[in-house]
PDB file of C-alpha atoms in Angstrom:
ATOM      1  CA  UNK N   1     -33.170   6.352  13.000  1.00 62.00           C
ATOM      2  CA  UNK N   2     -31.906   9.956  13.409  1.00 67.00           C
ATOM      3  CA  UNK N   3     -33.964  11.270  10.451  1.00 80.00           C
ATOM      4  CA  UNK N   4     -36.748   9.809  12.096  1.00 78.00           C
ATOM      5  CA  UNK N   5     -35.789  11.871  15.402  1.00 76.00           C
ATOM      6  CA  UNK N   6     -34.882  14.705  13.662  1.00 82.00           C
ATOM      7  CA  UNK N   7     -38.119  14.898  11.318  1.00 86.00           C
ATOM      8  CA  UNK N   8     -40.534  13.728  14.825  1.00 83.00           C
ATOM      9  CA  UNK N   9     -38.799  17.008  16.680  1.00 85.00           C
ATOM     10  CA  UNK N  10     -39.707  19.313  13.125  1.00 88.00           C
ATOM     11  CA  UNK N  11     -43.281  18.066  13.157  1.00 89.00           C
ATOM     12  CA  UNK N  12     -43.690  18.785  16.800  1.00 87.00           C
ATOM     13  CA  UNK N  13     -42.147  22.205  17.259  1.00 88.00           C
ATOM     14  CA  UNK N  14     -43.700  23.004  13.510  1.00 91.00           C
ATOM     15  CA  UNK N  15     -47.249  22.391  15.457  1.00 90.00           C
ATOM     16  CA  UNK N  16     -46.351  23.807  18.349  1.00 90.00           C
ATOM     17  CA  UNK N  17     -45.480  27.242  16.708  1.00 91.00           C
ATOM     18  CA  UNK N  18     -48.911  26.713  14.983  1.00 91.00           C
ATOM     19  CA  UNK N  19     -50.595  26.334  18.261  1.00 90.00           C
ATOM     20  CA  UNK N  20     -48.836  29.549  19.604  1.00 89.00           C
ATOM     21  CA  UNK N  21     -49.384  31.998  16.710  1.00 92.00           C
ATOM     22  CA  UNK N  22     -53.316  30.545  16.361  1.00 90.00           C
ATOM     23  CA  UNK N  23     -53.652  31.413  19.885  1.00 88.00           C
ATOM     24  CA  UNK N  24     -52.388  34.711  20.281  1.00 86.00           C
ATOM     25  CA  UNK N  25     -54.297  35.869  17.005  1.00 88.00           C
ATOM     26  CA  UNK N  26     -57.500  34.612  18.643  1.00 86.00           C
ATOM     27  CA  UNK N  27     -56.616  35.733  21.641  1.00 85.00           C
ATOM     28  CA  UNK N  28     -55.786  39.225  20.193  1.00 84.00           C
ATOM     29  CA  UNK N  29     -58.948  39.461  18.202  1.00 84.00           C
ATOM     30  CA  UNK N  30     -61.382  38.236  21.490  1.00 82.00           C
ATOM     31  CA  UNK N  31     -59.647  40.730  23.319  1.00 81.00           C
ATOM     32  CA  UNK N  32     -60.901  42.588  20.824  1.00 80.00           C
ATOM     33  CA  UNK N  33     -64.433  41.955  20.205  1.00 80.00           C
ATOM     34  CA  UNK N  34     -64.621  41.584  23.962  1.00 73.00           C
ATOM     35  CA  UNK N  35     -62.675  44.925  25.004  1.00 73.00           C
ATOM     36  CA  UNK N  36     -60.943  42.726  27.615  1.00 75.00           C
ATOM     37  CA  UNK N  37     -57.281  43.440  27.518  1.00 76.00           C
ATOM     38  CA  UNK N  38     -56.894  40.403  30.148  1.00 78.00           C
ATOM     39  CA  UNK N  39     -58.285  37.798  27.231  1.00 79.00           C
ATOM     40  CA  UNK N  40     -54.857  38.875  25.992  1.00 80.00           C
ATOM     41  CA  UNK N  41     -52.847  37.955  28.858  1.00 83.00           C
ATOM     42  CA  UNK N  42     -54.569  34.981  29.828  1.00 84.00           C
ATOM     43  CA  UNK N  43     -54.652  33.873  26.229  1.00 84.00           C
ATOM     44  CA  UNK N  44     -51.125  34.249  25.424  1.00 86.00           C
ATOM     45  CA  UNK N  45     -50.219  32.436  28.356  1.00 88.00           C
ATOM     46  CA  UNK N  46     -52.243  29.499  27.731  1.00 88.00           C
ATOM     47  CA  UNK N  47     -50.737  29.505  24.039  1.00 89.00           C
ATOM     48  CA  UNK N  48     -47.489  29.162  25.574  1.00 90.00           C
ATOM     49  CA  UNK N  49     -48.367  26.398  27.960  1.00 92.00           C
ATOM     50  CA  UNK N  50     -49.819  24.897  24.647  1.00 89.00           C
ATOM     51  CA  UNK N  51     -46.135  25.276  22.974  1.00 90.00           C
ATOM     52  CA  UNK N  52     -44.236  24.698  25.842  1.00 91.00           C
ATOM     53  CA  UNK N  53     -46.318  21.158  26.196  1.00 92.00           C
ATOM     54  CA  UNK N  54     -45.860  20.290  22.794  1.00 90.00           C
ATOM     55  CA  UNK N  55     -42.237  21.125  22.495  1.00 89.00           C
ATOM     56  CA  UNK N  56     -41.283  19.173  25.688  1.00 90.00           C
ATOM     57  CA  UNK N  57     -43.643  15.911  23.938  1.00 90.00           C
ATOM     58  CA  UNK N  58     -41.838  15.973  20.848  1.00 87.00           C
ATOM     59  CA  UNK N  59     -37.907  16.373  22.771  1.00 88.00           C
ATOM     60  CA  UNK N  60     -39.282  13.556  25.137  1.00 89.00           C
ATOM     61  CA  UNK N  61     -40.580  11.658  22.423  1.00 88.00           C
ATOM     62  CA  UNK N  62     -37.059  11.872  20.150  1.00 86.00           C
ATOM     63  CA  UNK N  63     -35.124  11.090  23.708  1.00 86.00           C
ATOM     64  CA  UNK N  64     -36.695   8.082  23.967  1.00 87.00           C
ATOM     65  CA  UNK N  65     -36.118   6.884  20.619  1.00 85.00           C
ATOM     66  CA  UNK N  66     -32.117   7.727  21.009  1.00 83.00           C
ATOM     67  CA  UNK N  67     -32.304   6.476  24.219  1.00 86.00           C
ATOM     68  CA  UNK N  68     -33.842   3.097  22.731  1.00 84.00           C
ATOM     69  CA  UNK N  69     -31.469   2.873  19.683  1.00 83.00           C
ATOM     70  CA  UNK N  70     -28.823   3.288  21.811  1.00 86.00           C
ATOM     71  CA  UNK N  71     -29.839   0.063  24.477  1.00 87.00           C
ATOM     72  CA  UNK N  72     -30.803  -1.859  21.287  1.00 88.00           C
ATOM     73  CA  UNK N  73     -26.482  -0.949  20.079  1.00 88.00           C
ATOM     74  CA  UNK N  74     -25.648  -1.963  24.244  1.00 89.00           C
ATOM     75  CA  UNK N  75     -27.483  -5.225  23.668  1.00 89.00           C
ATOM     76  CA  UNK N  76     -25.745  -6.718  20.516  1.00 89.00           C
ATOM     77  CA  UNK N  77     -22.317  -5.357  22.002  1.00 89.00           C
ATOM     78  CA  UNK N  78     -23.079  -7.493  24.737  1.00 88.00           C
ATOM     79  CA  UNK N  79     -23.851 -10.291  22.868  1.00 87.00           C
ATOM     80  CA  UNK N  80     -20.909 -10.307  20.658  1.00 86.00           C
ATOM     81  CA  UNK N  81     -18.858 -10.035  23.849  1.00 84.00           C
ATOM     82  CA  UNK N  82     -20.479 -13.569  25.114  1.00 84.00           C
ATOM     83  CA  UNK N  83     -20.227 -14.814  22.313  1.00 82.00           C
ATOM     84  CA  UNK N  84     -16.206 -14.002  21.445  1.00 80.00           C
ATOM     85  CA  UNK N  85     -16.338 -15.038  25.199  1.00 74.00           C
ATOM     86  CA  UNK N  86     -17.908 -18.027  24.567  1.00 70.00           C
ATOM     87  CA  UNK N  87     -15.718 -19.439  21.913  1.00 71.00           C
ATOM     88  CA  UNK N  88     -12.498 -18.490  23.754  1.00 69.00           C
ATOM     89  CA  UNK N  89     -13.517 -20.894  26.282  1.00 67.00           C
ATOM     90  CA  UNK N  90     -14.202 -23.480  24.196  1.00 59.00           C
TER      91      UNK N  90
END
């Protein structure tokens, strides 16, 4: 279950960095075409909402599934314990 976390966080921030680079390169070369130095700005910073978004999905997604495997661990604990608890009191 933590390879799966690990290799879920990879994918995402791989793809994310994707996103970013692909966006300031258009964003460079439409500044460009355009002679709009702003394109730049405004691009770049919508690339890095893109990354930032896609970053925090793939953390968020990876919490959850520690956070899941770790309440699934809680739950047969628990059970054991009534159960040990069970038989003493038998």
């Amino acid at each position: 279950m933590a390879k799966r976390m690990k290799t879920i966080r990879i994918i995402f921030l791989t793809f994310a960095f994707i996103v970013l680079i692909v966006g300031l390169f258009f964003s460079y070369l439409i500044a460009q075409l355009e002679d709009a130095p702003g394109v730049v700005i405004l691009g770049s910073a919508v690339s890095l909402f893109g990354f930032a978004i896609l970053w925090g999905l793939g953390e968020l997604i990876a919490a959850t599934m520690h956070n899941s495997e770790m309440l699934m661990e809680l739950k047969d604990t628990l059970e054991y314990e009534q159960e040990n608890d069970d038989h003493e009191e038998s």
